[in-house]
């Protein structure tokens, strides 16, 4: 069974940086896509960044130029590097992986941007 565990969230001041990690465990034959979503209080979950088949990458307009999605060569960890963080980036961040035509979610990690 595939499991995703996020880490790296926390409290950071505006303008700061964080790197989120998503450890992927279990047997995966083909990793089709990986993504990060976020959900702020009272708002719907939204896509932050998505990489499909290691080729095409899409970012939300609000994070372009500040966030970068990546993965390690072994495809066991997905990262979200976040720079120039703003208070409006405060949310629970969720890792999402589509592998072998199945959709998997992590439990989420809280990111709070505040002075």
Coordinates of N, CA and C in Angstrom, one line a residue:
X1 N 0.8 -1.2 0.0 CA 0.0 0.0 0.0 C 0.9 1.3 0.0
X2 N 0.5 2.2 -0.8 CA 1.3 3.4 -0.9 C 0.9 4.4 0.2
X3 N 1.8 5.0 0.8 CA 1.6 6.0 1.8 C 2.4 7.2 1.6
X4 N 1.8 8.4 1.9 CA 2.5 9.7 1.8 C 2.6 10.4 3.1
X5 N 3.8 10.8 3.5 CA 3.9 11.5 4.8 C 4.6 12.8 4.6
X6 N 3.9 13.9 4.8 CA 4.5 15.3 4.7 C 5.3 15.7 5.9
X7 N 6.2 16.6 5.7 CA 7.0 17.2 6.8 C 7.5 18.5 6.3
X8 N 8.0 19.3 7.3 CA 8.7 20.5 6.9 C 7.9 21.8 7.2
X9 N 6.6 21.6 7.5 CA 5.8 22.8 7.8 C 6.2 23.5 9.1
X10 N 5.6 24.6 9.3 CA 5.9 25.3 10.6 C 5.6 26.8 10.5
X11 N 6.1 27.6 11.4 CA 5.9 29.0 11.5 C 7.1 29.7 10.9
X12 N 6.8 30.6 10.0 CA 7.9 31.4 9.4 C 7.5 32.8 9.2
X13 N 8.4 33.8 9.2 CA 8.1 35.2 9.1 C 7.9 35.5 7.6
X14 N 7.1 36.5 7.3 CA 7.0 36.9 5.9 C 8.3 37.2 5.3
X15 N 8.4 36.7 4.0 CA 9.7 36.8 3.3 C 10.6 35.6 3.5
X16 N 10.3 34.8 4.4 CA 11.1 33.6 4.7 C 10.9 32.4 3.8
X17 N 11.6 31.4 4.0 CA 11.5 30.2 3.2 C 11.3 28.9 4.0
X18 N 10.7 27.9 3.3 CA 10.5 26.6 3.9 C 10.6 25.6 2.8
X19 N 11.0 24.4 3.1 CA 10.9 23.3 2.2 C 10.1 22.2 2.8
X20 N 9.0 21.9 2.0 CA 8.2 20.7 2.4 C 8.7 19.5 1.8
X21 N 8.5 18.4 2.5 CA 8.9 17.1 1.9 C 7.7 16.1 2.0
X22 N 7.7 15.2 1.1 CA 6.6 14.2 1.1 C 7.3 12.9 0.8
X23 N 7.4 12.1 1.8 CA 8.0 10.8 1.7 C 7.0 9.8 1.2
X24 N 7.3 9.1 0.1 CA 6.4 8.2 -0.6 C 6.9 6.8 -0.3
X25 N 6.1 6.0 0.4 CA 6.5 4.6 0.6 C 5.5 3.6 0.0
X26 N 5.9 2.4 -0.2 CA 5.1 1.4 -0.8 C 5.6 1.1 -2.2
X27 N 5.0 0.2 -2.9 CA 5.4 -0.3 -4.2 C 4.7 0.5 -5.3
X28 N 5.5 1.2 -6.0 CA 5.0 2.0 -7.2 C 5.7 1.5 -8.4
X29 N 4.9 1.2 -9.4 CA 5.5 0.8 -10.7 C 5.7 2.0 -11.6
X30 N 4.7 2.9 -11.6 CA 4.9 4.1 -12.5 C 4.3 5.3 -11.8
X31 N 5.1 6.3 -11.5 CA 4.7 7.6 -10.9 C 4.2 8.5 -12.1
X32 N 2.9 8.7 -12.1 CA 2.3 9.5 -13.2 C 2.4 11.0 -13.0
X33 N 2.1 11.4 -11.8 CA 2.1 12.8 -11.5 C 2.3 13.0 -10.0
X34 N 2.8 14.2 -9.6 CA 2.9 14.6 -8.2 C 2.5 16.0 -8.1
X35 N 2.0 16.3 -7.0 CA 1.4 17.7 -6.8 C 1.4 18.1 -5.3
X36 N 1.3 19.4 -5.1 CA 1.1 19.9 -3.8 C -0.2 20.8 -3.9
X37 N -1.1 20.6 -2.9 CA -2.3 21.4 -2.8 C -2.2 22.1 -1.4
X38 N -3.1 23.1 -1.3 CA -3.2 23.7 0.1 C -4.6 24.1 0.3
X39 N -4.9 24.2 1.6 CA -6.3 24.6 2.0 C -6.2 25.5 3.2
X40 N -6.6 26.7 3.0 CA -6.6 27.7 4.1 C -8.0 27.6 4.8
X41 N -8.0 28.1 6.0 CA -9.3 28.1 6.8 C -10.4 28.7 6.0
X42 N -11.6 28.0 5.9 CA -12.7 28.6 5.2 C -12.7 28.6 3.7
X43 N -11.6 28.1 3.2 CA -11.5 28.1 1.7 C -11.4 26.7 1.2
X44 N -11.6 26.6 -0.1 CA -11.5 25.3 -0.8 C -10.0 24.9 -1.0
X45 N -9.8 23.6 -1.1 CA -8.4 23.1 -1.4 C -8.1 23.6 -2.8
X46 N -6.8 24.1 -3.0 CA -6.4 24.6 -4.3 C -5.1 24.0 -4.7
X47 N -4.9 23.8 -6.0 CA -3.6 23.3 -6.5 C -2.6 24.4 -6.4
X48 N -1.4 24.0 -5.8 CA -0.3 24.9 -5.7 C 0.7 24.6 -6.9
X49 N 1.1 23.3 -7.1 CA 2.0 23.0 -8.1 C 1.8 21.5 -8.5
X50 N 2.0 21.2 -9.8 CA 1.8 19.9 -10.3 C 2.9 19.6 -11.3
X51 N 3.5 18.4 -11.2 CA 4.4 17.9 -12.2 C 3.9 16.6 -12.8
X52 N 3.8 16.5 -14.1 CA 3.2 15.4 -14.8 C 4.3 14.6 -15.5
X53 N 4.5 13.4 -15.1 CA 5.5 12.5 -15.8 C 6.9 13.1 -15.8
X54 N 7.2 13.9 -14.8 CA 8.5 14.5 -14.8 C 8.8 15.5 -15.9
X55 N 7.8 15.8 -16.7 CA 8.0 16.7 -17.8 C 7.4 18.0 -17.7
X56 N 6.1 18.1 -17.6 CA 5.4 19.4 -17.6 C 5.1 19.7 -16.1
X57 N 5.2 21.0 -15.8 CA 5.0 21.5 -14.5 C 4.0 22.7 -14.6
X58 N 3.1 22.7 -13.7 CA 2.1 23.8 -13.6 C 2.1 24.4 -12.2
X59 N 2.1 25.7 -12.1 CA 2.1 26.4 -10.8 C 0.8 27.3 -10.8
X60 N 0.3 27.5 -9.6 CA -0.7 28.5 -9.4 C -0.1 29.9 -9.6
X61 N -0.9 30.8 -10.2 CA -0.4 32.1 -10.5 C 0.2 32.8 -9.2
X62 N -0.4 32.5 -8.1 CA -0.1 33.1 -6.8 C 1.3 32.7 -6.3
X63 N 1.8 31.6 -6.8 CA 3.1 31.1 -6.3 C 4.2 31.1 -7.4
X64 N 3.9 31.4 -8.6 CA 4.9 31.4 -9.7 C 6.1 32.3 -9.3
X65 N 7.3 31.7 -9.6 CA 8.5 32.4 -9.3 C 8.9 32.3 -7.8
X66 N 8.1 31.8 -7.0 CA 8.4 31.7 -5.5 C 8.5 30.2 -5.1
X67 N 7.7 29.4 -5.7 CA 7.7 28.0 -5.2 C 8.2 27.1 -6.4
X68 N 8.8 26.0 -6.0 CA 9.4 25.0 -6.9 C 9.1 23.6 -6.4
X69 N 8.4 22.8 -7.3 CA 8.2 21.4 -7.0 C 9.3 20.5 -7.6
X70 N 9.7 19.5 -6.9 CA 10.7 18.6 -7.4 C 10.6 17.3 -6.7
X71 N 11.4 16.3 -7.2 CA 11.5 15.0 -6.6 C 12.9 14.5 -6.6
X72 N 13.2 13.6 -5.8 CA 14.6 13.0 -5.8 C 14.6 11.9 -6.9
X73 N 15.8 11.5 -7.3 CA 16.0 10.6 -8.5 C 15.3 9.2 -8.2
X74 N 15.3 8.9 -6.9 CA 14.7 7.6 -6.6 C 13.2 7.6 -6.6
X75 N 12.6 8.8 -6.8 CA 11.2 9.1 -6.8 C 10.5 8.7 -5.5
X76 N 11.3 8.8 -4.4 CA 10.7 8.4 -3.1 C 10.3 9.6 -2.3
X77 N 10.7 10.8 -2.7 CA 10.4 12.0 -2.0 C 10.1 13.1 -2.9
X78 N 9.0 13.8 -2.6 CA 8.5 15.0 -3.4 C 8.7 16.2 -2.5
X79 N 9.2 17.3 -3.1 CA 9.6 18.5 -2.4 C 8.7 19.7 -2.9
X80 N 8.5 20.6 -2.0 CA 8.0 21.9 -2.4 C 8.9 23.0 -1.7
X81 N 9.7 23.6 -2.5 CA 10.6 24.7 -2.0 C 9.8 26.0 -2.1
X82 N 9.7 26.7 -1.0 CA 8.9 27.9 -0.9 C 9.8 29.1 -0.5
X83 N 9.8 30.1 -1.3 CA 10.6 31.3 -1.0 C 9.6 32.5 -0.9
X84 N 10.1 33.6 -0.3 CA 9.4 34.9 -0.3 C 7.9 34.6 0.2
X85 N 7.8 33.9 1.3 CA 6.5 33.5 1.8 C 5.7 34.7 2.3
X86 N 4.4 34.7 2.0 CA 3.5 35.7 2.4 C 2.5 35.2 3.4
X87 N 1.8 36.1 4.1 CA 0.8 35.6 5.1 C -0.3 34.9 4.4
X88 N -0.6 35.2 3.1 CA -1.7 34.5 2.4 C -1.3 33.1 1.9
X89 N 0.0 32.7 2.2 CA 0.4 31.4 1.9 C 0.1 30.4 3.1
X90 N -0.4 31.0 4.2 CA -0.8 30.2 5.3 C -1.9 29.2 5.0
X91 N -1.6 28.0 5.2 CA -2.6 26.9 4.9 C -2.0 25.6 5.3
X92 N -2.9 24.6 5.3 CA -2.4 23.2 5.4 C -2.0 22.7 4.0
X93 N -0.8 22.2 3.8 CA -0.3 21.8 2.5 C -0.4 20.3 2.4
X94 N -0.9 19.8 1.3 CA -1.1 18.4 1.1 C -0.3 17.9 -0.1
X95 N 0.3 16.8 0.1 CA 1.0 16.1 -1.0 C 0.0 15.2 -1.7
X96 N 0.1 15.1 -3.1 CA -0.7 14.3 -3.9 C 0.1 13.6 -4.9
X97 N -0.1 12.3 -5.0 CA 0.6 11.5 -6.0 C -0.4 10.6 -6.8
X98 N -0.2 10.6 -8.1 CA -0.9 9.7 -8.9 C 0.1 8.7 -9.4
X99 N -0.1 7.4 -9.0 CA 0.8 6.4 -9.4 C 0.0 5.1 -9.7
X100 N 0.4 4.5 -10.8 CA -0.3 3.3 -11.3 C -1.8 3.5 -11.4
X101 N -2.2 4.7 -11.9 CA -3.6 5.1 -12.1 C -4.4 5.3 -10.8
X102 N -3.7 5.3 -9.7 CA -4.4 5.5 -8.4 C -4.0 6.8 -7.8
X103 N -4.9 7.4 -7.0 CA -4.7 8.8 -6.4 C -4.4 8.6 -4.9
X104 N -3.3 9.2 -4.5 CA -2.9 9.1 -3.1 C -2.7 10.5 -2.5
X105 N -3.1 10.6 -1.2 CA -3.0 11.9 -0.5 C -2.2 11.7 0.9
X106 N -1.5 12.7 1.2 CA -0.9 12.7 2.5 C -1.8 13.4 3.6
X107 N -1.4 13.4 4.8 CA -2.2 13.9 5.9 C -2.2 15.4 6.0
X108 N -1.2 16.0 5.4 CA -1.1 17.5 5.4 C -0.1 18.0 6.5
X109 N 0.5 19.2 6.2 CA 1.4 19.8 7.1 C 1.0 21.3 7.1
X110 N 1.0 21.9 8.3 CA 0.6 23.2 8.5 C 1.8 24.2 8.2
X111 N 1.5 25.2 7.4 CA 2.4 26.3 7.1 C 1.8 27.6 7.6
X112 N 2.4 28.3 8.5 CA 1.9 29.6 9.0 C 2.9 30.6 8.7
X113 N 2.5 31.7 8.0 CA 3.4 32.8 7.7 C 2.9 34.0 8.5
X114 N 3.7 34.4 9.5 CA 3.2 35.5 10.4 C 4.4 36.1 11.1
X115 N 4.3 37.4 11.3 CA 5.3 38.1 12.1 C 5.0 38.1 13.6

